[in-house]
Tab-separated table of C-alpha atoms in Angstrom:
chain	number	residue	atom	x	y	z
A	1	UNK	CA	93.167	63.546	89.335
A	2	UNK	CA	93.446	66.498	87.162
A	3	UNK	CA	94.873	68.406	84.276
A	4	UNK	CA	94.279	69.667	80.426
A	5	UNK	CA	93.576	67.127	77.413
A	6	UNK	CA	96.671	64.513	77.001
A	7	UNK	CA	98.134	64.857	80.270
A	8	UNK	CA	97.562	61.952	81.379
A	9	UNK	CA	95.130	61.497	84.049
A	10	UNK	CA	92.977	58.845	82.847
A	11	UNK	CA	96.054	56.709	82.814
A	12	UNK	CA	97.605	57.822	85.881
A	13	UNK	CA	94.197	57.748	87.642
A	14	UNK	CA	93.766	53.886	86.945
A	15	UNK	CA	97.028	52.638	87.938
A	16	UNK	CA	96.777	54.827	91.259
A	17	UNK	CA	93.925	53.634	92.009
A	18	UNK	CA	95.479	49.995	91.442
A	19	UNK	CA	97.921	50.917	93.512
A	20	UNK	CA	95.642	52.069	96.232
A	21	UNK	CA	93.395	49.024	95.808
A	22	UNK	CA	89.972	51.357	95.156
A	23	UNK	CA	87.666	52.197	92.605
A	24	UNK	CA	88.847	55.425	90.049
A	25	UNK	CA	85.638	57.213	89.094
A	26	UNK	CA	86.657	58.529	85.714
A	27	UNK	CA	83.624	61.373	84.290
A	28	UNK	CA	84.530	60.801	80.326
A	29	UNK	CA	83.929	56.693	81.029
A	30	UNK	CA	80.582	57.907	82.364
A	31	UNK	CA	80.042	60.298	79.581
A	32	UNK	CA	81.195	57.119	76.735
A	33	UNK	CA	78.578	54.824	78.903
A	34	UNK	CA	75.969	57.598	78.108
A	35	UNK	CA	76.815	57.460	74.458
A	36	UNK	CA	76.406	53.849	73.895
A	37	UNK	CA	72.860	54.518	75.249
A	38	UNK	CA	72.387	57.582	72.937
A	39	UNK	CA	71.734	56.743	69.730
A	40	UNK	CA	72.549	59.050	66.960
A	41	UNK	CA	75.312	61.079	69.520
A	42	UNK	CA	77.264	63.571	67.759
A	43	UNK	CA	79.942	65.128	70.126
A	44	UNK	CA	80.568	68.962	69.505
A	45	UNK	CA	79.052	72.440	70.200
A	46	UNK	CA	76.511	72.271	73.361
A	47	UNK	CA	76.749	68.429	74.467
A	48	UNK	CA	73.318	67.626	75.959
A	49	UNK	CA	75.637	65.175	77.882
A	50	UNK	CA	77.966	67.294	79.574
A	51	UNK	CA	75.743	67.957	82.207
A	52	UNK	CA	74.054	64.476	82.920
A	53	UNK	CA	77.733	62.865	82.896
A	54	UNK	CA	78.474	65.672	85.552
A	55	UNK	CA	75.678	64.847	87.139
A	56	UNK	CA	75.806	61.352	87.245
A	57	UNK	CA	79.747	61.477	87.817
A	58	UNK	CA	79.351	63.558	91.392
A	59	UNK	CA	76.374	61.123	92.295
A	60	UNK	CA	78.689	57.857	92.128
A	61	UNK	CA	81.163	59.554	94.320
A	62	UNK	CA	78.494	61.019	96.545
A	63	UNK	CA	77.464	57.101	97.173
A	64	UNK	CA	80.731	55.696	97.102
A	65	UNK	CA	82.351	58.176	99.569
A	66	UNK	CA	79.297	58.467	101.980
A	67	UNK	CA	79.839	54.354	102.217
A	68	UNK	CA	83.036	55.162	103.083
A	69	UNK	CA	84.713	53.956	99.858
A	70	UNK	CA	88.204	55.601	98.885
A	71	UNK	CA	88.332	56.517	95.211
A	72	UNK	CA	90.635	57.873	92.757
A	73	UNK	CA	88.178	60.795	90.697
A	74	UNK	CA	89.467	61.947	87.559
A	75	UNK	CA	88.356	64.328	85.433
A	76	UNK	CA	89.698	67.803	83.788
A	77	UNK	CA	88.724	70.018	86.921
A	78	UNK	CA	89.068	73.491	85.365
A	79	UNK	CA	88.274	75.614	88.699
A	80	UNK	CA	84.916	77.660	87.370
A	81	UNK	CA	83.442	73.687	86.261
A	82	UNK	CA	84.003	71.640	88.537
A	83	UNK	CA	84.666	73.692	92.205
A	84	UNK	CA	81.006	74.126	92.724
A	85	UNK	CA	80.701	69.607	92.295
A	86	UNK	CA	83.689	68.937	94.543
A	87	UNK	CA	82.935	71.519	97.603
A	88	UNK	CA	80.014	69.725	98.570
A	89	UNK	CA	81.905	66.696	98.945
A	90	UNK	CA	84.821	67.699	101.238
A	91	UNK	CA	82.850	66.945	104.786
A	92	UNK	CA	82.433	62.982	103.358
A	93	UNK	CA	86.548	62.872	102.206
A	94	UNK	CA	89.926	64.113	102.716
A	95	UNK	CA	90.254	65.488	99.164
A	96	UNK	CA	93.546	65.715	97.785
A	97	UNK	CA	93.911	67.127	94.198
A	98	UNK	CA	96.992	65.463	91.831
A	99	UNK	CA	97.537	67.601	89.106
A	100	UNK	CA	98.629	66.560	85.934
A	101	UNK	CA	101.315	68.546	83.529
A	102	UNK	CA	102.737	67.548	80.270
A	103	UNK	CA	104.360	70.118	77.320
A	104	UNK	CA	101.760	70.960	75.094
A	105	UNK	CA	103.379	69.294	71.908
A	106	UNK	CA	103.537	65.948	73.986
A	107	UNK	CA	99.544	66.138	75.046
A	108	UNK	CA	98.873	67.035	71.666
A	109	UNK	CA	100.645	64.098	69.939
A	110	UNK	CA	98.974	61.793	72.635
A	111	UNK	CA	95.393	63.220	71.344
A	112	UNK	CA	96.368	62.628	68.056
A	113	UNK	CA	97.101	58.528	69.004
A	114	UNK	CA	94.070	58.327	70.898
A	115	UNK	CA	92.267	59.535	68.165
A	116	UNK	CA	93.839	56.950	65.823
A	117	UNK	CA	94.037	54.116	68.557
A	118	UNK	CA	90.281	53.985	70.352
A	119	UNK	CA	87.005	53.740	69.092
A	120	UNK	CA	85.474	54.424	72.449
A	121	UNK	CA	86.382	58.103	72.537
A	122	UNK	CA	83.050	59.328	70.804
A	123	UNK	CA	82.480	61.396	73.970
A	124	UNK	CA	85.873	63.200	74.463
A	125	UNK	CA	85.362	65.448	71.029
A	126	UNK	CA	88.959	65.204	70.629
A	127	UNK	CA	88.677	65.845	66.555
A	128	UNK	CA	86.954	68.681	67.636
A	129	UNK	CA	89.978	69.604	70.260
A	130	UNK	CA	92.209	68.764	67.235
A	131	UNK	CA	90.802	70.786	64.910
A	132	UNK	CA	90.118	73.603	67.194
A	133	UNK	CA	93.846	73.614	67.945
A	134	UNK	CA	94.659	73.750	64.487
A	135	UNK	CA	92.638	76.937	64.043
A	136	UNK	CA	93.670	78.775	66.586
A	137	UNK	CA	90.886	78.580	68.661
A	138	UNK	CA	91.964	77.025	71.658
A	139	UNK	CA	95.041	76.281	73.199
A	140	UNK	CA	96.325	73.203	75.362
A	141	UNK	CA	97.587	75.677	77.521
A	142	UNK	CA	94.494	77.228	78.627
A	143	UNK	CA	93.646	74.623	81.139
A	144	UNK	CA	92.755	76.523	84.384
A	145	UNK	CA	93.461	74.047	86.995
A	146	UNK	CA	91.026	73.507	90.132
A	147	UNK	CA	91.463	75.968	93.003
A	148	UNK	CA	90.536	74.450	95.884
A	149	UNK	CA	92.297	75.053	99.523
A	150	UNK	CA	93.286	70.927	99.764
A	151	UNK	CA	96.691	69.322	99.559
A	152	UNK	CA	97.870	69.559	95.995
A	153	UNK	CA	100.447	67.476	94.366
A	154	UNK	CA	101.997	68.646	90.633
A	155	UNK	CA	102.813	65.014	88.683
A	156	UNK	CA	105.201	65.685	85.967
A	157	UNK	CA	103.521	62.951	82.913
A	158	UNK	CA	106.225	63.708	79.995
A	159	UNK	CA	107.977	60.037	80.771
A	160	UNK	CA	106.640	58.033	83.713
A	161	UNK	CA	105.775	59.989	86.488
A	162	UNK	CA	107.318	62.867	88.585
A	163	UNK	CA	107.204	62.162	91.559
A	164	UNK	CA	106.849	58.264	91.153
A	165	UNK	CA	103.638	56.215	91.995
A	166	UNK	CA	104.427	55.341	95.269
A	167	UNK	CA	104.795	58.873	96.553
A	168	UNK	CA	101.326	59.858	94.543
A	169	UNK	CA	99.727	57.172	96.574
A	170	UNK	CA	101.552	58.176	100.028
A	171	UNK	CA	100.670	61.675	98.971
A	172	UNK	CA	97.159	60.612	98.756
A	173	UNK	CA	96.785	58.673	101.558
C-alpha cells in the first residue's frame, strides 16, 4: 500500500488486509510504538527514528513473509526510500504495489482531522507537514511513487474506493 500524506493507505491497508484475512504491517504504527518507548521524542528535522522504524518495519516482513505469511505493507514508498527495502524481498513474495491517489485539497483536509482527532500521531510530524505546506515548502503533490517492475494497481480514495475492495483484494491475490 502506497501513496503521499492523506491518501489513505493506512485506512485502506487495514480493511484490505481484513478482507484478505492477514496481518497489515503499517511502518508509522512501528514508528508511534518507538515513540511511546522514547521519552522526550520530538518529531521534526532529522528523526533519529526514521531509520530504526525502517529498519524494524522490513525485519517484521522479512519474518512474516519467509514463514510464509501474506501481509498487507503500508507505508509512503517514495521510489529513492523505500526501493532499495522492498527489492530484497521480492524472491520471498509476489509483491504487488496498490497505489493510493486523492486531490491534494482532500489529503490536506484529512491531515488537518487527524491532527485534531488522534493523539497517537506524535510520529507522523504532520504539524510539521502542515506547516510546511503552508509555507511553501513542500507540496502534497510531490509524492514520487515507488518504481518497481510488479503489478501495480491505482485506487482512487476521494469517496470509497476506485476500484472497490473486492477487486483490490482479487488484484492482490
Amino acid at each position: 500500500m502506497s501513496g503521499g500524506p492523506g491518501t489513505g493507505k493506512t485506512t485502506l491497508a487495514h480493511a484490505l488486509a481484513g478482507e484478505l484475512g492477514c496481518p497489515a504491517i503499517v511502518r508509522d504504527e512501528i514508528k508511534q510504538g518507538l515513540v511511546l518507548s522514547t521519552p522526550g521524542y520530538r518529531s521534526g528535522g532529522e528523526d533519529p527514528l526514521n531509520r530504526p522504524a525502517l529498519d524494524a518495519f522490513f525485519d517484521v516482513l522479512g519474518v512474516l513473509l519467509r514463514a510464509g505469511v501474506t501481509v498487507v505493507a503500508e507505508a509512503a514508498y517514495q521510489d529513492r526510500l523505500w526501493r532499495r527495502g522492498l527489492e530484497p524481498l521480492a524472491p520471498l513474495a509476489r509483491i504487488r504495489v496498490v497505489r493510493c491517489e486523492t486531490p491534494a485539497a482532500l489529503a490536506h483536509d484529512r491531515i488537518l482531522r487527524r491532527v485534531a482527532a488522534n493523539p497517537h500521531r506524535a510520529a507522523h510530524g504532520d504539524r510539521e507537514l502542515l506547516a510546511a505546506l503552508a509555507a511553501g515548502e513542500r507540496s502534497l503533490d510531490a509524492h514520487v511513487p515507488l518504481a518497481l517492475d510488479v503489478p501495480t494497481l491505482t485506487v482512487d480514495t476521494s469517496d470509497g474506493y476506485r476500484p472497490g475492495l473486492a477487486e483490490i483484494a482479487a488484484f492482490v491475490l
